[in-house]
Coordinates of C-alpha atoms in Angstrom, one line a residue:
X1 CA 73.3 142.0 26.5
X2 CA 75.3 144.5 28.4
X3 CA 74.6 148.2 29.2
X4 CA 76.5 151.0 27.0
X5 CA 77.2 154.4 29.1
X6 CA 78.8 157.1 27.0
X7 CA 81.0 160.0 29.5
X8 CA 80.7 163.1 27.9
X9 CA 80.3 166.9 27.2
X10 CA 81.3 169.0 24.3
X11 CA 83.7 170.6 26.9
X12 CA 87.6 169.6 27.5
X13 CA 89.3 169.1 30.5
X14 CA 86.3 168.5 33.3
X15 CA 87.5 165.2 33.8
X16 CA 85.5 162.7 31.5
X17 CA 88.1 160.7 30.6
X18 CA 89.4 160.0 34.0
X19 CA 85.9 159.1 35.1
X20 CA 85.0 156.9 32.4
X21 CA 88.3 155.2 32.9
X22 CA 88.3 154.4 36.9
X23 CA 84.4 153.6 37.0
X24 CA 85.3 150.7 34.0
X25 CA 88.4 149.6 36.3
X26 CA 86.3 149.4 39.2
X27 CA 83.3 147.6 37.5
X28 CA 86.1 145.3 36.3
X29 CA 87.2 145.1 40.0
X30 CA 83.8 144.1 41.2
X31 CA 83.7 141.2 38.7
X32 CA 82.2 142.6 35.9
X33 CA 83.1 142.2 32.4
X34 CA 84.0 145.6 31.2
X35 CA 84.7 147.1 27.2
X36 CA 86.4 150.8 27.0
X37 CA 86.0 152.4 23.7
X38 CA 87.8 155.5 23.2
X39 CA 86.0 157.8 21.1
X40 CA 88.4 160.5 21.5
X41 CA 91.3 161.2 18.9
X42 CA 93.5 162.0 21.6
X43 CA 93.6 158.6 23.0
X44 CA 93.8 160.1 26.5
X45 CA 91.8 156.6 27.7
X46 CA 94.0 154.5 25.9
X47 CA 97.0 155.8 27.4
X48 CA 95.4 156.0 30.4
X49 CA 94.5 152.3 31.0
X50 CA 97.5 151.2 29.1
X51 CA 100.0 153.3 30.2
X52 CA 101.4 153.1 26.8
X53 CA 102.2 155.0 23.7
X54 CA 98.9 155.5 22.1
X55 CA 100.7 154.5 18.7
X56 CA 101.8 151.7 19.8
X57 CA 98.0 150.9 18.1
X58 CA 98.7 152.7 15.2
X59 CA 95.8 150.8 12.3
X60 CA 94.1 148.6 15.5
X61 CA 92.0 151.1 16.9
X62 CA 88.5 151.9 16.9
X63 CA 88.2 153.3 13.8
X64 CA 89.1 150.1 12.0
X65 CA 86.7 148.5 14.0
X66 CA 84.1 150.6 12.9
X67 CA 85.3 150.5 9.5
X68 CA 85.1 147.1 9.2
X69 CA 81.8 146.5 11.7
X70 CA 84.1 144.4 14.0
X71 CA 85.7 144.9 16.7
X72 CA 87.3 142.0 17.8
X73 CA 90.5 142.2 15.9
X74 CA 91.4 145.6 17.8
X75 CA 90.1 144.4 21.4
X76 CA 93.1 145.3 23.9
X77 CA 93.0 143.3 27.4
X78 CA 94.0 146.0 29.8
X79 CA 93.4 143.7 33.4
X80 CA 91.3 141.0 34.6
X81 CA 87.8 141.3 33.2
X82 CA 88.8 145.0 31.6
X83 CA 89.2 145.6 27.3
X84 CA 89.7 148.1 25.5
X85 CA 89.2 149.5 21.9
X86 CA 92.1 151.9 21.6
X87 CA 92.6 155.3 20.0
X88 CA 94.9 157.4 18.5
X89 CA 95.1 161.0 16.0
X90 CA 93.8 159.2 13.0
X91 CA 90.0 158.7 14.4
X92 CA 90.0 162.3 13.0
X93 CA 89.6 160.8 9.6
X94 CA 87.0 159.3 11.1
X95 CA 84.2 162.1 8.7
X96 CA 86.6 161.5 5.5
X97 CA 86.2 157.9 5.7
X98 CA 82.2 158.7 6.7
X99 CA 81.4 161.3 3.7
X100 CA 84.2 160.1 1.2
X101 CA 84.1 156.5 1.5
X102 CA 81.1 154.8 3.3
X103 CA 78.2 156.8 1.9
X104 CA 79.3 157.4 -1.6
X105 CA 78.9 153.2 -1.5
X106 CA 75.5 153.4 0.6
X107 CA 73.9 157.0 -0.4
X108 CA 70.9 155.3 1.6
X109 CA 72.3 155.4 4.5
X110 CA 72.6 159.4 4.8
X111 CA 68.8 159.5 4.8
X112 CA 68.3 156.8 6.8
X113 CA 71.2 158.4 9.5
X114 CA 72.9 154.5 9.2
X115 CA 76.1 156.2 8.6
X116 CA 75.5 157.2 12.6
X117 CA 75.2 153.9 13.9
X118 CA 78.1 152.3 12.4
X119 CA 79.8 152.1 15.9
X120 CA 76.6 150.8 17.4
X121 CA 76.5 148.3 14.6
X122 CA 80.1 147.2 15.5
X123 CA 79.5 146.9 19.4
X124 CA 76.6 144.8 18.7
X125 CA 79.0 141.9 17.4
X126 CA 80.7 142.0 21.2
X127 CA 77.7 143.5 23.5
X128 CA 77.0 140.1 24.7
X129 CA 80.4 139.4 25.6
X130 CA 80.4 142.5 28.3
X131 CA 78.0 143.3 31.5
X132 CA 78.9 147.1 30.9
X133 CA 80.9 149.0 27.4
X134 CA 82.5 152.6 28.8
X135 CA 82.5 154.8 26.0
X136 CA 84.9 157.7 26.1
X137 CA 83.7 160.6 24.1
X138 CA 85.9 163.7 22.4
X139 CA 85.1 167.4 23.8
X140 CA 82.8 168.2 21.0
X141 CA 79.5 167.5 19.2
X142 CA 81.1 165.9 16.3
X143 CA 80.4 162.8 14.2
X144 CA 82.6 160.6 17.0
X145 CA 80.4 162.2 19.6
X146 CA 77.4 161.6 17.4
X147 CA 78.1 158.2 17.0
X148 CA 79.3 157.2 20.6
X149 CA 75.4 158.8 21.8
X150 CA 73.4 156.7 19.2
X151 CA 75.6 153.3 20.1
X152 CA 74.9 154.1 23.9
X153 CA 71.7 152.9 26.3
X154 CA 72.7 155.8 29.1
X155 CA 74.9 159.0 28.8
X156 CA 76.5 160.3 31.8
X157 CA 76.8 164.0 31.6
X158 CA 80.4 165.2 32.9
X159 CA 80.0 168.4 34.8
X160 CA 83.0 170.4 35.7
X161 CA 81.5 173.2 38.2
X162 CA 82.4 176.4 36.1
X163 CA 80.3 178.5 34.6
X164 CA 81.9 177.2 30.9
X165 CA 80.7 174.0 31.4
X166 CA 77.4 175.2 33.1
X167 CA 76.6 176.9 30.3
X168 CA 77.2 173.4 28.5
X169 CA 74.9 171.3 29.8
X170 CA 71.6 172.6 28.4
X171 CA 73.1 172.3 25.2
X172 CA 74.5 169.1 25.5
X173 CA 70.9 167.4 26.6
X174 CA 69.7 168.6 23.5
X175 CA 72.4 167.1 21.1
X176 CA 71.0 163.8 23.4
X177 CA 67.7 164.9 22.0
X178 CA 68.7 165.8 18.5
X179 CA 70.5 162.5 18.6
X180 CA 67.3 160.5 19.6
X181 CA 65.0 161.5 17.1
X182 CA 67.6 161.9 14.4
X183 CA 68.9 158.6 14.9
X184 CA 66.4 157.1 16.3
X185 CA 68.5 156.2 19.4
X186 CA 67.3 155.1 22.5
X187 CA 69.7 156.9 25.2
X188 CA 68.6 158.0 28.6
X189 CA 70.1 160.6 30.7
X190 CA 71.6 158.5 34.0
X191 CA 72.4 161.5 35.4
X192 CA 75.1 164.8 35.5
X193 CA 77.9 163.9 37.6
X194 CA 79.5 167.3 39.1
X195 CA 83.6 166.9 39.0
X196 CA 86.9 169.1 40.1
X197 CA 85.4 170.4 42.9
X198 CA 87.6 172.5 44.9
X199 CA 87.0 174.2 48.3
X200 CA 86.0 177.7 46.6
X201 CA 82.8 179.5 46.7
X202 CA 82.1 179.4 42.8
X203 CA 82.3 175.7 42.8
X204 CA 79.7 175.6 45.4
X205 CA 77.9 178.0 43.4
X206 CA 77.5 176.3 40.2
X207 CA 76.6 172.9 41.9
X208 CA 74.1 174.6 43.6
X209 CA 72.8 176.4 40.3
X210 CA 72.8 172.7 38.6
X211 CA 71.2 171.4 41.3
X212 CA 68.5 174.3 40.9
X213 CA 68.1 173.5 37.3
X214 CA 68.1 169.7 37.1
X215 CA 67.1 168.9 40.2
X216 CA 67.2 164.6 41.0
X217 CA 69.4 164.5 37.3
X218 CA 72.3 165.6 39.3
X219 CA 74.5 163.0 41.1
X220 CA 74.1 163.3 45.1
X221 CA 78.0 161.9 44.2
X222 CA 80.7 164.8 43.4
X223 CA 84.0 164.3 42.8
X224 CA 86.7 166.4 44.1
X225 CA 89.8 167.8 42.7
X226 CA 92.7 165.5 43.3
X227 CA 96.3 165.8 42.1
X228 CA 96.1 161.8 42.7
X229 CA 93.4 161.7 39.5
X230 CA 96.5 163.2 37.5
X231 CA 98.9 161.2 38.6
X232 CA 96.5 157.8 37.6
X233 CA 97.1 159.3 34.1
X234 CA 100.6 159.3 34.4
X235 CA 101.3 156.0 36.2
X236 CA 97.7 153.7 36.0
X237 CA 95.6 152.9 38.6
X238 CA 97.4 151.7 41.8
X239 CA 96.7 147.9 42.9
X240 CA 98.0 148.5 46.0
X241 CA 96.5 151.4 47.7
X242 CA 97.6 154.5 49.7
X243 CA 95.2 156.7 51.9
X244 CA 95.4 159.1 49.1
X245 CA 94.1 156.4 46.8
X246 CA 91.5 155.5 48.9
X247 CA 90.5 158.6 49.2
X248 CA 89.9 159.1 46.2
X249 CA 88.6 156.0 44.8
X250 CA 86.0 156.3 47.6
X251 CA 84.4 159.3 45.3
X252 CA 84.1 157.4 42.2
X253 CA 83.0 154.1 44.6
X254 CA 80.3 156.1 45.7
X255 CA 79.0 157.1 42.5
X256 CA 79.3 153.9 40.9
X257 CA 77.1 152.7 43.6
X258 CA 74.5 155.7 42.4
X259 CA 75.3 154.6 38.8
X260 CA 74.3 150.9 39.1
X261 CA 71.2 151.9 41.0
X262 CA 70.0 154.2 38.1
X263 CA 71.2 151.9 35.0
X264 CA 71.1 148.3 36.1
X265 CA 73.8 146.0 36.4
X266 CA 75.0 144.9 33.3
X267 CA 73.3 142.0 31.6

Protein backbone atom coordinates (compact mmCIF):
# COMPACT_ATOMS: atom_id res chain seq x y z
CA UNK A 1 0.00 0.00 0.00
CA UNK A 2 1.58 3.29 -0.85
CA UNK A 3 2.45 6.27 1.44
CA UNK A 4 -0.10 9.43 1.41
CA UNK A 5 1.82 13.01 2.18
CA UNK A 6 -0.56 15.91 2.32
CA UNK A 7 1.48 19.68 1.46
CA UNK A 8 -0.06 22.17 3.45
CA UNK A 9 -0.74 25.22 5.75
CA UNK A 10 -3.79 27.32 6.25
CA UNK A 11 -1.63 30.08 4.57
CA UNK A 12 -1.68 31.05 0.68
CA UNK A 13 1.09 31.73 -1.46
CA UNK A 14 4.28 30.00 0.43
CA UNK A 15 4.66 27.75 -2.25
CA UNK A 16 2.77 24.43 -1.40
CA UNK A 17 1.48 23.74 -4.50
CA UNK A 18 4.63 24.05 -6.39
CA UNK A 19 6.29 21.78 -3.97
CA UNK A 20 3.81 19.13 -3.83
CA UNK A 21 3.80 19.21 -7.57
CA UNK A 22 7.71 18.90 -8.47
CA UNK A 23 8.48 16.35 -5.53
CA UNK A 24 5.38 13.96 -7.24
CA UNK A 25 7.13 14.67 -10.81
CA UNK A 26 10.38 13.79 -9.46
CA UNK A 27 9.22 10.64 -7.54
CA UNK A 28 7.64 9.76 -10.86
CA UNK A 29 11.12 10.52 -12.44
CA UNK A 30 12.81 8.04 -10.11
CA UNK A 31 10.43 5.30 -11.09
CA UNK A 32 7.89 5.54 -8.78
CA UNK A 33 4.28 5.37 -9.27
CA UNK A 34 2.91 8.66 -8.20
CA UNK A 35 -1.13 9.96 -7.59
CA UNK A 36 -1.73 13.94 -7.29
CA UNK A 37 -4.89 14.87 -5.70
CA UNK A 38 -5.77 18.37 -5.76
CA UNK A 39 -7.56 19.38 -2.72
CA UNK A 40 -7.60 22.90 -3.59
CA UNK A 41 -10.64 24.69 -5.44
CA UNK A 42 -8.35 26.62 -7.28
CA UNK A 43 -6.90 23.85 -9.20
CA UNK A 44 -3.47 25.51 -9.17
CA UNK A 45 -1.99 21.69 -9.24
CA UNK A 46 -4.06 20.67 -11.94
CA UNK A 47 -3.13 23.37 -14.14
CA UNK A 48 0.13 23.00 -13.05
CA UNK A 49 0.96 19.49 -14.13
CA UNK A 50 -1.38 19.74 -16.95
CA UNK A 51 -0.81 22.81 -18.33
CA UNK A 52 -4.31 23.01 -19.18
CA UNK A 53 -7.59 24.79 -18.49
CA UNK A 54 -8.65 23.49 -15.21
CA UNK A 55 -12.28 23.22 -16.79
CA UNK A 56 -11.25 21.33 -19.26
CA UNK A 57 -12.32 18.74 -16.09
CA UNK A 58 -15.29 20.30 -15.41
CA UNK A 59 -17.71 17.07 -13.48
CA UNK A 60 -14.22 14.63 -13.47
CA UNK A 61 -12.57 15.97 -10.57
CA UNK A 62 -12.05 15.03 -7.17
CA UNK A 63 -15.04 15.80 -5.87
CA UNK A 64 -16.92 13.28 -7.91
CA UNK A 65 -14.51 10.97 -6.89
CA UNK A 66 -15.23 11.44 -3.41
CA UNK A 67 -18.81 11.65 -4.07
CA UNK A 68 -18.97 8.53 -5.54
CA UNK A 69 -16.00 6.64 -3.29
CA UNK A 70 -14.12 6.07 -6.61
CA UNK A 71 -11.63 7.55 -8.12
CA UNK A 72 -10.82 5.80 -10.99
CA UNK A 73 -13.18 7.36 -13.40
CA UNK A 74 -11.56 10.92 -12.85
CA UNK A 75 -7.71 9.59 -12.77
CA UNK A 76 -5.72 12.03 -15.32
CA UNK A 77 -2.25 10.51 -16.60
CA UNK A 78 -0.08 13.55 -16.57
CA UNK A 79 3.61 11.57 -17.59
CA UNK A 80 5.13 8.37 -17.21
CA UNK A 81 4.28 6.82 -13.84
CA UNK A 82 2.56 10.37 -12.74
CA UNK A 83 -1.76 10.75 -12.18
CA UNK A 84 -3.70 13.06 -11.23
CA UNK A 85 -7.17 13.66 -9.62
CA UNK A 86 -7.95 17.08 -10.98
CA UNK A 87 -9.69 20.16 -9.52
CA UNK A 88 -11.55 23.00 -10.30
CA UNK A 89 -14.07 26.01 -8.49
CA UNK A 90 -16.81 23.58 -7.81
CA UNK A 91 -14.79 21.46 -4.90
CA UNK A 92 -16.20 24.49 -2.99
CA UNK A 93 -19.48 22.75 -2.92
CA UNK A 94 -17.56 20.27 -1.59
CA UNK A 95 -19.51 21.17 2.51
CA UNK A 96 -23.05 21.55 0.64
CA UNK A 97 -22.75 18.17 -0.78
CA UNK A 98 -21.18 17.06 2.92
CA UNK A 99 -24.06 18.76 5.24
CA UNK A 100 -26.96 18.79 2.62
CA UNK A 101 -26.61 15.59 0.86
CA UNK A 102 -24.27 12.84 2.45
CA UNK A 103 -25.20 13.13 6.08
CA UNK A 104 -28.84 13.86 5.94
CA UNK A 105 -28.63 9.99 4.28
CA UNK A 106 -26.05 8.72 7.02
CA UNK A 107 -26.84 11.08 10.21
CA UNK A 108 -24.34 8.35 11.81
CA UNK A 109 -21.68 9.42 10.20
CA UNK A 110 -21.54 13.04 11.86
CA UNK A 111 -20.94 11.39 15.17
CA UNK A 112 -18.82 8.86 14.04
CA UNK A 113 -16.58 11.88 11.95
CA UNK A 114 -17.11 9.26 8.66
CA UNK A 115 -18.30 12.21 6.77
CA UNK A 116 -14.27 13.16 7.16
CA UNK A 117 -12.88 10.23 5.70
CA UNK A 118 -14.79 10.07 2.61
CA UNK A 119 -11.55 11.00 0.62
CA UNK A 120 -9.54 8.47 2.57
CA UNK A 121 -12.34 6.02 1.81
CA UNK A 122 -12.03 6.80 -1.98
CA UNK A 123 -8.05 6.67 -2.12
CA UNK A 124 -8.24 3.38 -0.51
CA UNK A 125 -9.89 1.78 -3.82
CA UNK A 126 -6.36 3.04 -5.70
CA UNK A 127 -3.63 3.18 -2.72
CA UNK A 128 -2.29 -0.08 -3.97
CA UNK A 129 -1.97 1.00 -7.28
CA UNK A 130 0.68 3.91 -6.18
CA UNK A 131 4.19 3.80 -4.22
CA UNK A 132 3.38 7.47 -3.02
CA UNK A 133 -0.34 9.80 -3.37
CA UNK A 134 0.68 13.89 -3.25
CA UNK A 135 -2.11 15.56 -1.81
CA UNK A 136 -2.47 19.19 -2.53
CA UNK A 137 -4.21 21.05 0.18
CA UNK A 138 -6.35 24.57 -0.01
CA UNK A 139 -4.89 27.60 2.20
CA UNK A 140 -7.25 26.95 5.01
CA UNK A 141 -8.55 24.73 7.75
CA UNK A 142 -11.60 23.77 6.06
CA UNK A 143 -13.52 20.51 5.41
CA UNK A 144 -11.05 19.90 2.03
CA UNK A 145 -8.23 20.52 4.41
CA UNK A 146 -9.85 18.36 7.02
CA UNK A 147 -10.33 15.64 4.77
CA UNK A 148 -6.99 15.66 2.89
CA UNK A 149 -5.16 15.31 6.84
CA UNK A 150 -7.41 12.27 7.91
CA UNK A 151 -6.76 10.49 4.22
CA UNK A 152 -2.99 11.17 4.68
CA UNK A 153 -0.06 8.84 6.56
CA UNK A 154 2.55 12.12 6.72
CA UNK A 155 1.83 15.92 6.46
CA UNK A 156 4.56 18.08 5.28
CA UNK A 157 4.23 21.44 6.78
CA UNK A 158 4.95 24.25 4.02
CA UNK A 159 6.82 27.06 5.63
CA UNK A 160 7.16 30.33 3.87
CA UNK A 161 9.85 32.28 6.22
CA UNK A 162 7.58 35.34 7.26
CA UNK A 163 6.42 36.07 10.21
CA UNK A 164 2.57 35.42 8.74
CA UNK A 165 3.22 32.06 8.20
CA UNK A 166 5.49 31.64 11.40
CA UNK A 167 2.81 32.58 13.33
CA UNK A 168 0.99 29.62 11.39
CA UNK A 169 2.65 26.84 12.16
CA UNK A 170 1.74 26.21 15.83
CA UNK A 171 -1.67 26.44 14.81
CA UNK A 172 -1.50 24.29 12.00
CA UNK A 173 0.22 21.20 14.21
CA UNK A 174 -2.76 21.44 16.19
CA UNK A 175 -5.46 21.18 13.54
CA UNK A 176 -2.93 17.77 12.80
CA UNK A 177 -3.82 17.08 16.41
CA UNK A 178 -7.48 17.98 16.45
CA UNK A 179 -7.61 16.05 13.27
CA UNK A 180 -6.06 12.82 14.93
CA UNK A 181 -8.16 12.43 17.76
CA UNK A 182 -11.24 13.79 16.04
CA UNK A 183 -10.95 11.53 13.27
CA UNK A 184 -9.07 9.07 14.57
CA UNK A 185 -6.34 9.62 11.90
CA UNK A 186 -3.12 8.32 11.99
CA UNK A 187 -0.90 11.31 10.37
CA UNK A 188 2.64 12.09 11.39
CA UNK A 189 4.41 15.19 11.04
CA UNK A 190 7.50 14.33 8.31
CA UNK A 191 8.74 17.56 8.88
CA UNK A 192 8.35 21.70 8.11
CA UNK A 193 9.94 22.41 4.99
CA UNK A 194 11.13 26.27 4.95
CA UNK A 195 10.41 27.82 1.21
CA UNK A 196 10.94 31.38 -0.73
CA UNK A 197 13.87 32.12 0.90
CA UNK A 198 15.49 35.13 -0.37
CA UNK A 199 18.88 36.63 0.53
CA UNK A 200 17.31 39.14 3.30
CA UNK A 201 17.98 39.22 6.94
CA UNK A 202 14.21 38.47 8.04
CA UNK A 203 14.26 35.28 6.04
CA UNK A 204 17.21 34.25 7.91
CA UNK A 205 15.50 35.29 10.90
CA UNK A 206 12.40 33.34 10.90
CA UNK A 207 14.27 30.06 9.77
CA UNK A 208 16.36 30.55 12.59
CA UNK A 209 13.24 31.18 14.97
CA UNK A 210 11.67 27.80 13.48
CA UNK A 211 14.58 26.18 13.83
CA UNK A 212 14.61 27.42 17.65
CA UNK A 213 11.12 26.24 18.09
CA UNK A 214 11.00 22.79 16.31
CA UNK A 215 14.23 21.92 16.35
CA UNK A 216 15.01 18.26 14.15
CA UNK A 217 10.99 18.90 12.69
CA UNK A 218 12.54 21.36 10.40
CA UNK A 219 13.93 20.30 7.00
CA UNK A 220 18.02 20.77 6.99
CA UNK A 221 16.50 21.29 3.07
CA UNK A 222 15.27 25.04 2.20
CA UNK A 223 14.14 26.08 -0.87
CA UNK A 224 14.89 29.29 -2.36
CA UNK A 225 13.02 31.81 -4.17
CA UNK A 226 13.21 31.32 -7.89
CA UNK A 227 11.46 33.16 -10.73
CA UNK A 228 12.09 29.53 -12.57
CA UNK A 229 9.38 27.92 -9.82
CA UNK A 230 6.83 30.49 -11.51
CA UNK A 231 7.64 29.96 -14.75
CA UNK A 232 7.08 25.83 -14.10
CA UNK A 233 3.46 27.06 -13.43
CA UNK A 234 3.21 28.72 -16.53
CA UNK A 235 4.91 26.34 -18.88
CA UNK A 236 5.36 22.65 -16.88
CA UNK A 237 8.28 21.16 -15.82
CA UNK A 238 11.17 21.20 -18.41
CA UNK A 239 12.40 17.64 -19.77
CA UNK A 240 15.17 19.09 -21.01
CA UNK A 241 17.13 21.07 -18.53
CA UNK A 242 18.85 24.45 -18.26
CA UNK A 243 21.40 25.44 -15.41
CA UNK A 244 18.55 27.40 -14.08
CA UNK A 245 16.49 24.26 -13.91
CA UNK A 246 19.03 22.44 -12.39
CA UNK A 247 19.46 24.73 -10.10
CA UNK A 248 16.59 24.60 -8.92
CA UNK A 249 15.49 21.17 -9.10
CA UNK A 250 18.58 20.44 -7.09
CA UNK A 251 16.58 22.03 -3.91
CA UNK A 252 13.57 20.03 -4.16
CA UNK A 253 16.16 16.78 -5.10
CA UNK A 254 17.66 17.38 -1.95
CA UNK A 255 14.67 17.40 0.12
CA UNK A 256 13.10 14.55 -1.54
CA UNK A 257 16.18 12.70 -0.49
CA UNK A 258 15.39 13.97 3.33
CA UNK A 259 11.67 13.15 2.60
CA UNK A 260 12.24 9.41 1.68
CA UNK A 261 14.52 9.01 4.54
CA UNK A 262 11.84 10.24 7.09
CA UNK A 263 8.61 8.46 5.42
CA UNK A 264 9.76 5.39 3.58
CA UNK A 265 9.67 4.66 0.09
CA UNK A 266 6.42 4.02 -1.06
CA UNK A 267 5.09 0.54 -0.74
Amino acid sequence: MGTTISFGIQKGGVGKTSSAAIVAWMLAKKGFKVLVGDMDAQGNATAFLTQRDIYDFTNKTILEAIQTGDPRPYIVPVAENLDLLPSEDRLAWLPEYVYLQYLPKHKEAKQSGEYARLLKRALEVVKDDYDYIILDLPPNPALPTQMALAASDWAVIVYETGKWCYDALGRYMEIIDFNCAQYGSDIRIAGILPTMISAVGVDEYYLGLAREDYGAMVFDSVVKRRTKIKEYAAAGLPEKQLKDDRDVLEMYSIFLEELMARVGTGK
